[in-house]
Structures are given as C-alpha cells and as structure tokens.
Coordinates of C-alpha atoms in Angstrom, one line a residue:
M36 CA -25.2 -25.9 -0.1
A37 CA -21.9 -27.8 0.4
S38 CA -22.5 -30.1 -2.6
R39 CA -23.3 -27.1 -4.7
K40 CA -20.1 -25.3 -3.7
L41 CA -18.2 -28.5 -4.4
A42 CA -19.6 -28.8 -7.8
I43 CA -18.7 -25.2 -8.6
A44 CA -15.2 -25.7 -7.3
I45 CA -14.8 -28.8 -9.5
L46 CA -16.1 -27.0 -12.6
T47 CA -13.8 -24.1 -11.9
V48 CA -10.7 -26.3 -11.7
L49 CA -11.7 -28.2 -14.8
A50 CA -12.2 -24.9 -16.6
A51 CA -8.7 -23.8 -15.6
V52 CA -7.1 -27.0 -17.0
S53 CA -6.4 -26.6 -20.7
V54 CA -7.9 -29.4 -22.9
C55 CA -4.6 -29.2 -24.8
A56 CA -3.1 -31.2 -22.0
L57 CA -5.2 -34.3 -23.0
P58 CA -3.2 -37.0 -24.7
G59 CA -3.6 -36.9 -28.5
R60 CA -5.6 -33.7 -28.4
I61 CA -4.6 -31.1 -31.1
C62 CA -5.6 -27.6 -30.2
A63 CA -6.1 -24.6 -32.5
A64 CA -4.4 -21.3 -31.8
P65 CA -6.5 -18.8 -29.8
P66 CA -9.1 -17.0 -32.0
V67 CA -7.9 -13.7 -33.5
L68 CA -9.8 -10.8 -31.9
K69 CA -11.1 -8.8 -34.8
D70 CA -11.3 -5.4 -33.2
V71 CA -7.9 -4.9 -31.5
A72 CA -5.6 -4.5 -34.5
G73 CA -4.0 -1.0 -34.3
H74 CA -5.5 -0.4 -30.8
W75 CA -3.0 1.3 -28.3
A76 CA -3.4 -1.8 -26.0
E77 CA -3.2 -4.4 -28.8
G78 CA 0.1 -5.9 -27.5
A79 CA -1.2 -6.4 -24.0
I80 CA -4.6 -7.7 -25.1
T81 CA -3.1 -10.2 -27.5
S82 CA -0.6 -11.5 -25.1
L83 CA -3.1 -12.0 -22.3
A84 CA -5.5 -13.6 -24.7
K85 CA -2.9 -16.1 -25.8
M86 CA -2.2 -16.9 -22.1
G87 CA -5.9 -17.6 -21.5
V88 CA -6.1 -14.7 -19.1
L89 CA -8.5 -12.6 -21.2
E90 CA -11.4 -13.8 -23.3
G91 CA -13.2 -12.3 -26.2
Y92 CA -16.9 -12.3 -27.0
P93 CA -18.6 -15.1 -29.1
D94 CA -18.4 -12.9 -32.2
Q95 CA -14.5 -12.9 -31.8
T96 CA -14.4 -9.2 -30.7
F97 CA -12.8 -7.9 -27.5
Q98 CA -14.6 -4.6 -27.3
P99 CA -11.6 -2.9 -25.6
E100 CA -13.6 0.3 -24.6
N101 CA -16.2 -1.7 -22.7
L102 CA -16.1 -1.2 -19.0
I103 CA -15.0 -4.0 -16.6
T104 CA -16.8 -5.1 -13.4
R105 CA -15.2 -6.0 -10.1
A106 CA -16.0 -9.6 -10.7
E107 CA -14.4 -9.7 -14.1
L108 CA -11.3 -8.0 -12.8
A109 CA -11.0 -10.5 -10.0
K110 CA -11.1 -13.3 -12.6
V111 CA -8.4 -11.6 -14.8
V112 CA -6.1 -11.0 -11.8
A113 CA -6.5 -14.5 -10.4
R114 CA -5.7 -16.1 -13.8
A115 CA -2.8 -13.7 -14.6
F116 CA -1.0 -14.1 -11.3
G117 CA -1.8 -17.7 -10.4
Y118 CA -4.2 -17.5 -7.5
A119 CA -5.9 -20.9 -7.1
P120 CA -9.7 -20.7 -6.9
T121 CA -11.2 -21.3 -3.5
M122 CA -14.8 -21.4 -2.1
D123 CA -14.5 -19.6 1.2
T124 CA -15.5 -16.0 0.5
K125 CA -16.7 -13.8 3.4
F126 CA -18.7 -11.4 1.2
C127 CA -22.5 -11.8 1.7
D128 CA -23.3 -11.1 -2.0
M129 CA -20.9 -13.6 -3.6
D130 CA -22.6 -16.9 -2.6
G131 CA -23.4 -18.6 -5.9
H132 CA -22.0 -15.9 -8.1
W133 CA -20.0 -17.2 -11.1
A134 CA -16.9 -15.2 -9.9
E135 CA -17.1 -16.5 -6.3
P136 CA -14.0 -18.8 -6.7
F137 CA -11.8 -16.0 -8.0
V138 CA -13.0 -13.4 -5.5
S139 CA -12.6 -15.9 -2.7
A140 CA -9.0 -16.6 -3.8
L141 CA -8.1 -12.9 -3.9
D142 CA -9.8 -12.3 -0.6
A143 CA -7.8 -15.1 1.1
A144 CA -4.6 -13.5 -0.3
K145 CA -5.8 -10.0 0.9
V146 CA -5.7 -8.7 -2.6
V147 CA -9.3 -7.5 -2.6
T148 CA -11.4 -5.7 0.0
G149 CA -15.1 -5.3 0.4
Y150 CA -17.4 -2.6 1.6
P151 CA -18.4 -1.8 5.2
D152 CA -21.7 -3.7 4.7
S153 CA -19.8 -6.9 4.0
T154 CA -20.6 -6.9 0.3
F155 CA -18.2 -7.1 -2.6
R156 CA -20.6 -5.7 -5.3
P157 CA -19.2 -7.9 -8.1
D158 CA -21.3 -6.5 -10.9
T159 CA -20.3 -2.9 -10.2
N160 CA -17.8 -1.4 -12.6
V161 CA -14.3 -1.2 -11.1
T162 CA -12.7 2.3 -11.0
R163 CA -9.2 3.1 -12.0
A164 CA -8.4 3.8 -8.3
E165 CA -9.7 0.4 -7.2
M166 CA -7.6 -1.3 -9.9
T167 CA -4.4 0.3 -8.8
A168 CA -5.1 -0.7 -5.2
M169 CA -5.7 -4.3 -6.2
L170 CA -2.5 -4.5 -8.3
A171 CA -0.4 -2.9 -5.6
R172 CA -1.5 -5.7 -3.2
V173 CA -0.7 -8.3 -5.9
A174 CA 2.8 -6.9 -6.0
Q175 CA 2.9 -7.1 -2.1
L176 CA 3.3 -3.4 -1.9
G177 CA -0.1 -2.7 -0.2
D178 CA 1.6 -1.3 2.9
M179 CA 4.1 0.8 1.0
G180 CA 3.9 4.5 2.0
A181 CA 1.3 3.8 4.7
T182 CA 3.0 6.2 7.1
D183 CA 4.9 8.6 4.9
A184 CA 3.1 8.9 1.6
Q185 CA 2.1 12.5 2.5
A186 CA 5.7 13.4 1.6
W187 CA 5.5 11.9 -1.9
T188 CA 5.2 14.3 -4.8
P189 CA 1.9 13.8 -6.7
S190 CA 2.2 12.7 -10.3
F191 CA -1.3 13.6 -11.3
R192 CA -3.2 16.9 -10.8
D193 CA -6.3 15.2 -9.5
V194 CA -4.8 12.7 -7.0
D195 CA -3.0 14.2 -4.1
A196 CA -2.1 12.8 -0.6
S197 CA -5.7 13.4 0.6
H198 CA -7.1 10.8 -1.8
W199 CA -7.5 7.3 -0.3
A200 CA -5.8 5.7 -3.4
F201 CA -2.9 8.2 -3.6
R202 CA -0.2 5.8 -2.6
F203 CA -1.5 3.0 -4.8
V204 CA -1.6 5.4 -7.8
E205 CA 1.9 6.5 -7.1
I206 CA 3.1 2.8 -6.8
A207 CA 1.5 2.1 -10.2
R208 CA 3.2 5.2 -11.7
R209 CA 6.6 4.2 -10.4
L210 CA 6.2 0.7 -11.8
D211 CA 5.2 2.2 -15.2
T212 CA 1.9 0.3 -15.2
I213 CA -0.3 3.3 -16.0
P214 CA -1.1 4.0 -19.7
L215 CA 0.7 7.0 -21.2
H216 CA -2.5 8.5 -22.6
F217 CA -3.7 9.3 -19.0
G218 CA -1.4 12.3 -19.2
M219 CA -1.4 14.6 -16.2
V220 CA -4.9 13.5 -14.9
F221 CA -5.7 10.1 -13.5
E222 CA -9.5 10.4 -13.0
P223 CA -9.5 7.9 -10.1
E224 CA -13.2 7.5 -9.9
R225 CA -13.6 6.8 -13.6
A226 CA -14.6 3.3 -14.5
A227 CA -11.7 1.3 -16.1
T228 CA -12.0 -0.1 -19.6
R229 CA -11.1 -3.6 -20.7
A230 CA -8.2 -2.1 -22.6
E231 CA -6.8 -0.2 -19.6
T232 CA -7.2 -3.4 -17.5
A233 CA -5.3 -5.4 -20.1
F234 CA -2.4 -2.9 -20.2
M235 CA -2.0 -2.6 -16.4
V236 CA -2.3 -6.3 -15.7
K237 CA 0.2 -7.1 -18.4
A238 CA 2.6 -4.4 -17.3
L239 CA 2.6 -5.7 -13.7
S240 CA 3.1 -9.3 -14.9
D241 CA 6.2 -8.1 -16.8
A242 CA 7.6 -6.4 -13.7
Q243 CA 10.7 -8.0 -12.1
F244 CA 10.6 -9.4 -8.5
A245 CA 13.5 -10.6 -6.3
R246 CA 13.6 -12.0 -2.8
G247 CA 16.6 -13.1 -0.8
T248 CA 19.2 -12.4 1.9
V249 CA 21.6 -9.5 1.8
T250 CA 25.3 -10.5 1.5
Q251 CA 26.8 -7.1 0.7
V252 CA 26.0 -3.4 0.6
S253 CA 28.1 -1.0 -1.4
A254 CA 27.6 2.7 -0.8
M255 CA 30.2 3.5 -3.5
S256 CA 28.4 1.6 -6.3
E257 CA 25.0 2.1 -4.7
T258 CA 24.1 -1.6 -4.9
I259 CA 22.8 -4.4 -2.7
T260 CA 24.1 -7.9 -3.4
L261 CA 21.8 -10.7 -2.3
K262 CA 21.5 -14.4 -2.5
N263 CA 18.0 -15.0 -3.9
V264 CA 15.7 -17.9 -3.1
A265 CA 17.2 -19.9 -6.0
G266 CA 20.6 -19.7 -4.3
S267 CA 22.0 -17.4 -7.0
T268 CA 23.8 -14.1 -6.5
Q269 CA 21.9 -11.1 -7.6
V270 CA 23.0 -7.4 -7.6
V271 CA 20.3 -4.7 -7.2
Q272 CA 21.1 -1.2 -8.2
V273 CA 19.6 1.4 -5.9
G274 CA 18.8 4.5 -7.9
A275 CA 17.6 8.0 -7.0
D276 CA 14.0 7.0 -7.7
T277 CA 14.1 3.8 -5.6
L278 CA 12.0 3.8 -2.5
L279 CA 13.7 1.8 0.2
Y280 CA 12.1 0.8 3.5
R281 CA 13.7 -1.0 6.4
N282 CA 11.5 -2.6 9.1
G283 CA 8.6 -0.7 7.7
V284 CA 10.1 2.8 7.8
A285 CA 11.4 4.9 4.9
S286 CA 15.2 4.5 5.0
T287 CA 18.4 4.9 3.0
L288 CA 20.9 2.5 1.6
D289 CA 23.3 2.8 4.5
S290 CA 20.6 1.4 6.8
V291 CA 20.6 -2.0 5.1
R292 CA 22.6 -4.7 6.9
S293 CA 24.1 -8.0 5.9
N294 CA 21.7 -10.9 6.5
D295 CA 18.6 -8.6 6.1
S296 CA 15.9 -10.3 4.2
V297 CA 14.9 -8.2 1.2
Y298 CA 12.1 -8.0 -1.3
V299 CA 12.6 -6.0 -4.5
V300 CA 10.1 -4.9 -7.1
G301 CA 11.3 -3.3 -10.3
T302 CA 10.0 -2.3 -13.8
S303 CA 10.0 -4.6 -16.7
Y304 CA 13.4 -3.3 -17.8
G305 CA 15.0 -4.0 -14.5
S306 CA 15.0 -0.7 -12.6
A307 CA 14.4 -1.3 -8.9
R308 CA 11.6 0.9 -7.7
F309 CA 10.8 -0.6 -4.3
I310 CA 13.0 -2.3 -1.8
K311 CA 11.6 -3.7 1.5
A312 CA 14.3 -4.9 4.0
E313 CA 13.7 -6.6 7.3
G314 CA 16.3 -7.3 9.9
V315 CA 17.6 -6.5 13.4
V316 CA 16.0 -3.3 14.7
T317 CA 18.6 -0.5 15.1
K318 CA 18.6 2.8 16.8
E319 CA 18.2 4.5 13.3
D320 CA 15.1 2.4 12.7
I321 CA 13.6 3.7 15.9
T322 CA 14.4 7.4 15.3
R323 CA 13.0 7.1 11.7
K324 CA 9.8 5.5 13.1
V325 CA 9.3 8.3 15.6
S326 CA 9.9 10.9 13.0
A327 CA 7.4 9.2 10.7
L328 CA 4.8 9.3 13.5
T329 CA 5.2 13.1 13.5
H330 CA 4.8 13.2 9.7
G331 CA 8.3 14.5 9.3
V332 CA 7.8 17.6 11.6
I333 CA 10.6 16.2 13.8
T334 CA 13.5 14.7 11.8
P335 CA 15.3 11.5 12.8
D336 CA 18.4 13.6 13.9
Q337 CA 16.1 15.7 16.1
V338 CA 14.5 12.6 17.6
D339 CA 18.1 11.3 18.4
A340 CA 18.9 14.7 20.0
I341 CA 15.8 14.5 22.2
S342 CA 16.6 10.9 23.2
R343 CA 20.0 12.2 24.4
G344 CA 18.3 15.1 26.4
K345 CA 19.7 17.7 23.9
W346 CA 16.5 19.7 23.7
D347 CA 18.3 22.9 22.6
E348 CA 20.0 21.1 19.7
A349 CA 16.7 19.5 18.6
R350 CA 14.6 22.7 19.1
A351 CA 16.8 24.9 16.9
G352 CA 15.9 23.0 13.8
M353 CA 12.3 21.9 14.4
S354 CA 10.8 25.1 15.9
P355 CA 9.4 26.6 12.6
A356 CA 7.7 23.4 11.5
L357 CA 6.5 22.4 14.9
T358 CA 5.2 25.9 15.6
Q359 CA 3.0 25.8 12.5
R360 CA 1.8 22.3 13.4
L361 CA 0.8 23.3 16.9
M362 CA -0.9 26.4 15.6
D363 CA -2.8 24.2 13.2
M364 CA -4.0 22.3 16.3
G365 CA -5.5 25.4 17.7
L366 CA -2.9 26.9 19.9
T367 CA -1.9 30.6 19.8
E368 CA 1.6 31.7 19.1
T369 CA 2.2 32.5 22.8
E370 CA 1.0 29.1 23.8
V371 CA 3.2 27.5 21.2
G372 CA 6.2 29.4 22.7
A373 CA 5.4 28.0 26.1
V374 CA 5.2 24.4 24.7
L375 CA 8.5 24.7 22.9
S376 CA 10.3 26.1 26.0
Q377 CA 8.7 23.3 28.0
Q378 CA 7.2 25.8 30.4
W379 CA 3.8 24.0 30.6
S380 CA 2.8 26.1 33.7
L381 CA 2.7 29.2 31.5
L382 CA -0.2 27.6 29.5
P383 CA -3.7 28.6 30.8
D384 CA -5.8 25.7 31.9
L385 CA -8.0 26.0 28.8
A386 CA -4.9 25.9 26.5
Q387 CA -3.5 22.9 28.4
K388 CA -6.7 21.0 27.9
R389 CA -6.9 22.0 24.3
L390 CA -3.4 20.9 23.6
A391 CA -3.9 17.6 25.5
Q392 CA -7.0 16.9 23.5
A393 CA -5.3 17.8 20.2
L394 CA -2.4 15.5 20.9
S395 CA -4.7 12.8 22.1
E396 CA -6.5 12.8 18.7
E397 CA -3.2 13.0 16.8
L398 CA -1.5 10.2 18.7
G399 CA -4.4 8.0 19.5
V400 CA -3.9 8.0 23.3
S401 CA -6.0 9.5 26.1
S402 CA -5.9 13.2 26.9
D403 CA -5.3 12.2 30.6
L404 CA -2.1 10.5 29.7
I405 CA -1.0 13.5 27.7
A406 CA -1.8 15.9 30.5
A407 CA 0.1 13.8 33.0
V408 CA 3.2 13.8 30.8
M409 CA 2.9 17.6 30.4
A410 CA 2.7 18.0 34.1
R411 CA 5.7 15.6 34.6
D412 CA 3.5 13.5 36.8
W413 CA 5.2 10.3 35.8
Q414 CA 3.4 8.1 38.4
A415 CA 0.0 9.2 36.9
A416 CA 1.3 8.8 33.4
R417 CA 2.4 5.3 34.1
S418 CA -1.0 4.5 35.6
Y419 CA -2.8 5.9 32.6
A420 CA -0.5 4.1 30.2
E421 CA -1.1 0.8 32.0
L422 CA -4.8 1.4 31.9
E423 CA -4.7 2.0 28.1
A424 CA -2.6 -1.1 27.5
A425 CA -5.2 -3.1 29.5
Q426 CA -8.0 -1.7 27.4
V427 CA -6.3 -2.5 24.1
L428 CA -5.6 -6.1 25.2
L429 CA -9.2 -6.5 26.4
S430 CA -10.6 -5.2 23.2
K431 CA -8.5 -7.6 21.2
F432 CA -9.4 -10.5 23.4
L433 CA -13.1 -9.8 23.0
K434 CA -12.8 -9.8 19.2
M435 CA -11.1 -13.2 19.2

C-alpha cells in the first residue's frame, strides 16, 4: 500500500512539472480548443488552458457545457491556486482514486469537506453551491458571516439566509466571481458546468489579496494604511460595500487599531470587499460579539448599557424586537412583559420552565443554569456553570 501511494505521488509530481523545463526541449503552444470560440466563457477557458489548469479532450474540444465532478473540480482548484499534491486523505472512498493527491491537498488546507459517512464522492457532479463554498475557503473567507449572515440582503431569489450556502454565495457575488447570465436566480443545487467552473476559478485567481500590519487609519479618507508582507506601504480604501470584521465580529472602520494584523480581499479591479482585522480585544469588540450572539436583537449600545446597569436605557430601544423574539420562543405577551421588567416571580412555573428551556436551546447552555440566573441564585448559577465547563473539557479530552 505504501509503495503504491509513493508511486502515485511521484507520478503526480512528475505530471505537474512541465517538460518545457527540460534543457533543450522546445515545446509547442497549448492546442487550440475548437469549441470555445465565441463562447461567453472563452476568455477564462483559454487563459486557464494556457496555464495548464484546464485540459481539453483528445479531439481538442473542451465541451464547456459538460458537467464537472467533485474530483475534477479538486484538480482544477489545486492547480489554479498552487496546492501541492499530498497522499494523506481521510476520505474512505478516495484510496487509489486518480484525484486522491488533489483532494488530499485540499483536505489538508481545509478547502474541501466530505459527507457525514466519511466519503468524498469524487465522481458526483459538483453543485454551484458546493463550488462557491470551496472557492470561499480558498480565499480564506470560509468563516466570513458565520455569526451575522442572517442580516445580509440576499442577492438571489432562491438563496436566502436559511440555505446552508447563503454566505458563500454572497461572498462570491461580492467578489464578482458569479457569471452574469445567472441573473436573479442562482439555482444552488444545479450541477456546475465546465464553463461556469472556468469562469469562477479564473475570476477568483484575478482577485486581489493583501496582508500586513496597520500603520494608520483615516476616518476622513476612509482608508487603512498598512505595511504588507513585502515591506511596502499599501493604502486600502474602505467603501460602503466593504465588509469589515475585527476579531471575528462585524465592525466599522473606527474599530481598527494601529498594529492590527489585516487581511484584505478585493475584486480584480482593486475594490476591497472583505477586511479581516485581528488585534487587542477592546470593549467594543465584546459588546459587538454579545450583540451578534443575539442575532442583532440587542444592539452593541444596548449591551454596553446593560453592562453599566442601565437597564431602562437599554430596554427603551430593544423592547419591540426582544418582545417579538421572546414570543417566537413561545411566551405570551404577558409573560414577555414580566421578563422585560425583570419580574421573574410574576411568571407562572410553567412559563419559567418554558423560557428556561427556550433560552437553553438558543444559547447552548443547560436550562438549570438559565433558571438559576432568572432566580438570581448566583451560587447555584456558579455551580451549574462550573459543571458545564467541566463537561466541555471532559468531552474535548475524550476526543483527543
């Protein structure tokens, strides 16, 4: 088994090395693909073919409307973005498959994911949704919008915030990597064609990326000046359509600090669409994070008011939204009024249990802990919290 894998690895590496690099070897230009002239994706197909990323068929056709499999897409992505082939895949159906080195490389880079049964299903046609997810991870934007994408405005009629690939589709749309002919519908479960693949891969390869350390932030000019990894100064314009996150939370330009490390992804024509900043955690980071956990029902300003004990100040603005949210959890309007006035004792036992259970499911903590907090039994709350922390640590330990 080891020798077979070694042989495959050697052949893969050799295949990746152009014979044009051999001394004295004269290579012909890539063959002209006979069926792409005038096609809407001709430019992308031709460019990727010249780069050796895409290949045609023996009859010198590309057949742009043919569908593409998950294995074929893995090969294209690995070649286009320079992922070195490896032989350490964890998928049970990839052993010995021709695309194993490419899938393994993308798996190691956390670009691809498999199915719950530990399979990759390499010969299944890849969907448009799956392709956007893979390319978002290539751009290192796989976590973008993980907590707040529900607030994004859908660009397509058939992909809203309830769809698993919503944020990946929106990332692709913001980077202008989606073909224009899709129009107002994305058809996420539709199998992607070779032409669509070529267009989206080429568009992402043309995107602009920057990484560095912030040296200056200008609110007046709405720019971030950074020293990039090459040591050069670079100015990034933060526009109205730029999504900026600091320490993993949606933020604004004024939250960025000098010496923050930043990662910028922009369109091919230089418009910054995503900025990820990391730095010293501030009070604003915390209030934004707590607000995000409530899905925006409680704003950062209201979180700040609560932290200062200004309940009346916070309640004035959040009551309507919070009322609806609590009613969606199953409480009556009277019960919601008791909650907002912090008069827990006015809640009947059944309502208290229902609220504790609803909040437990929403926040991912035990209903006993919620009930203790509602009753202001801080000693009990502390005990329950310590117990939950111990359970989390134990579960992680057992999975090591």
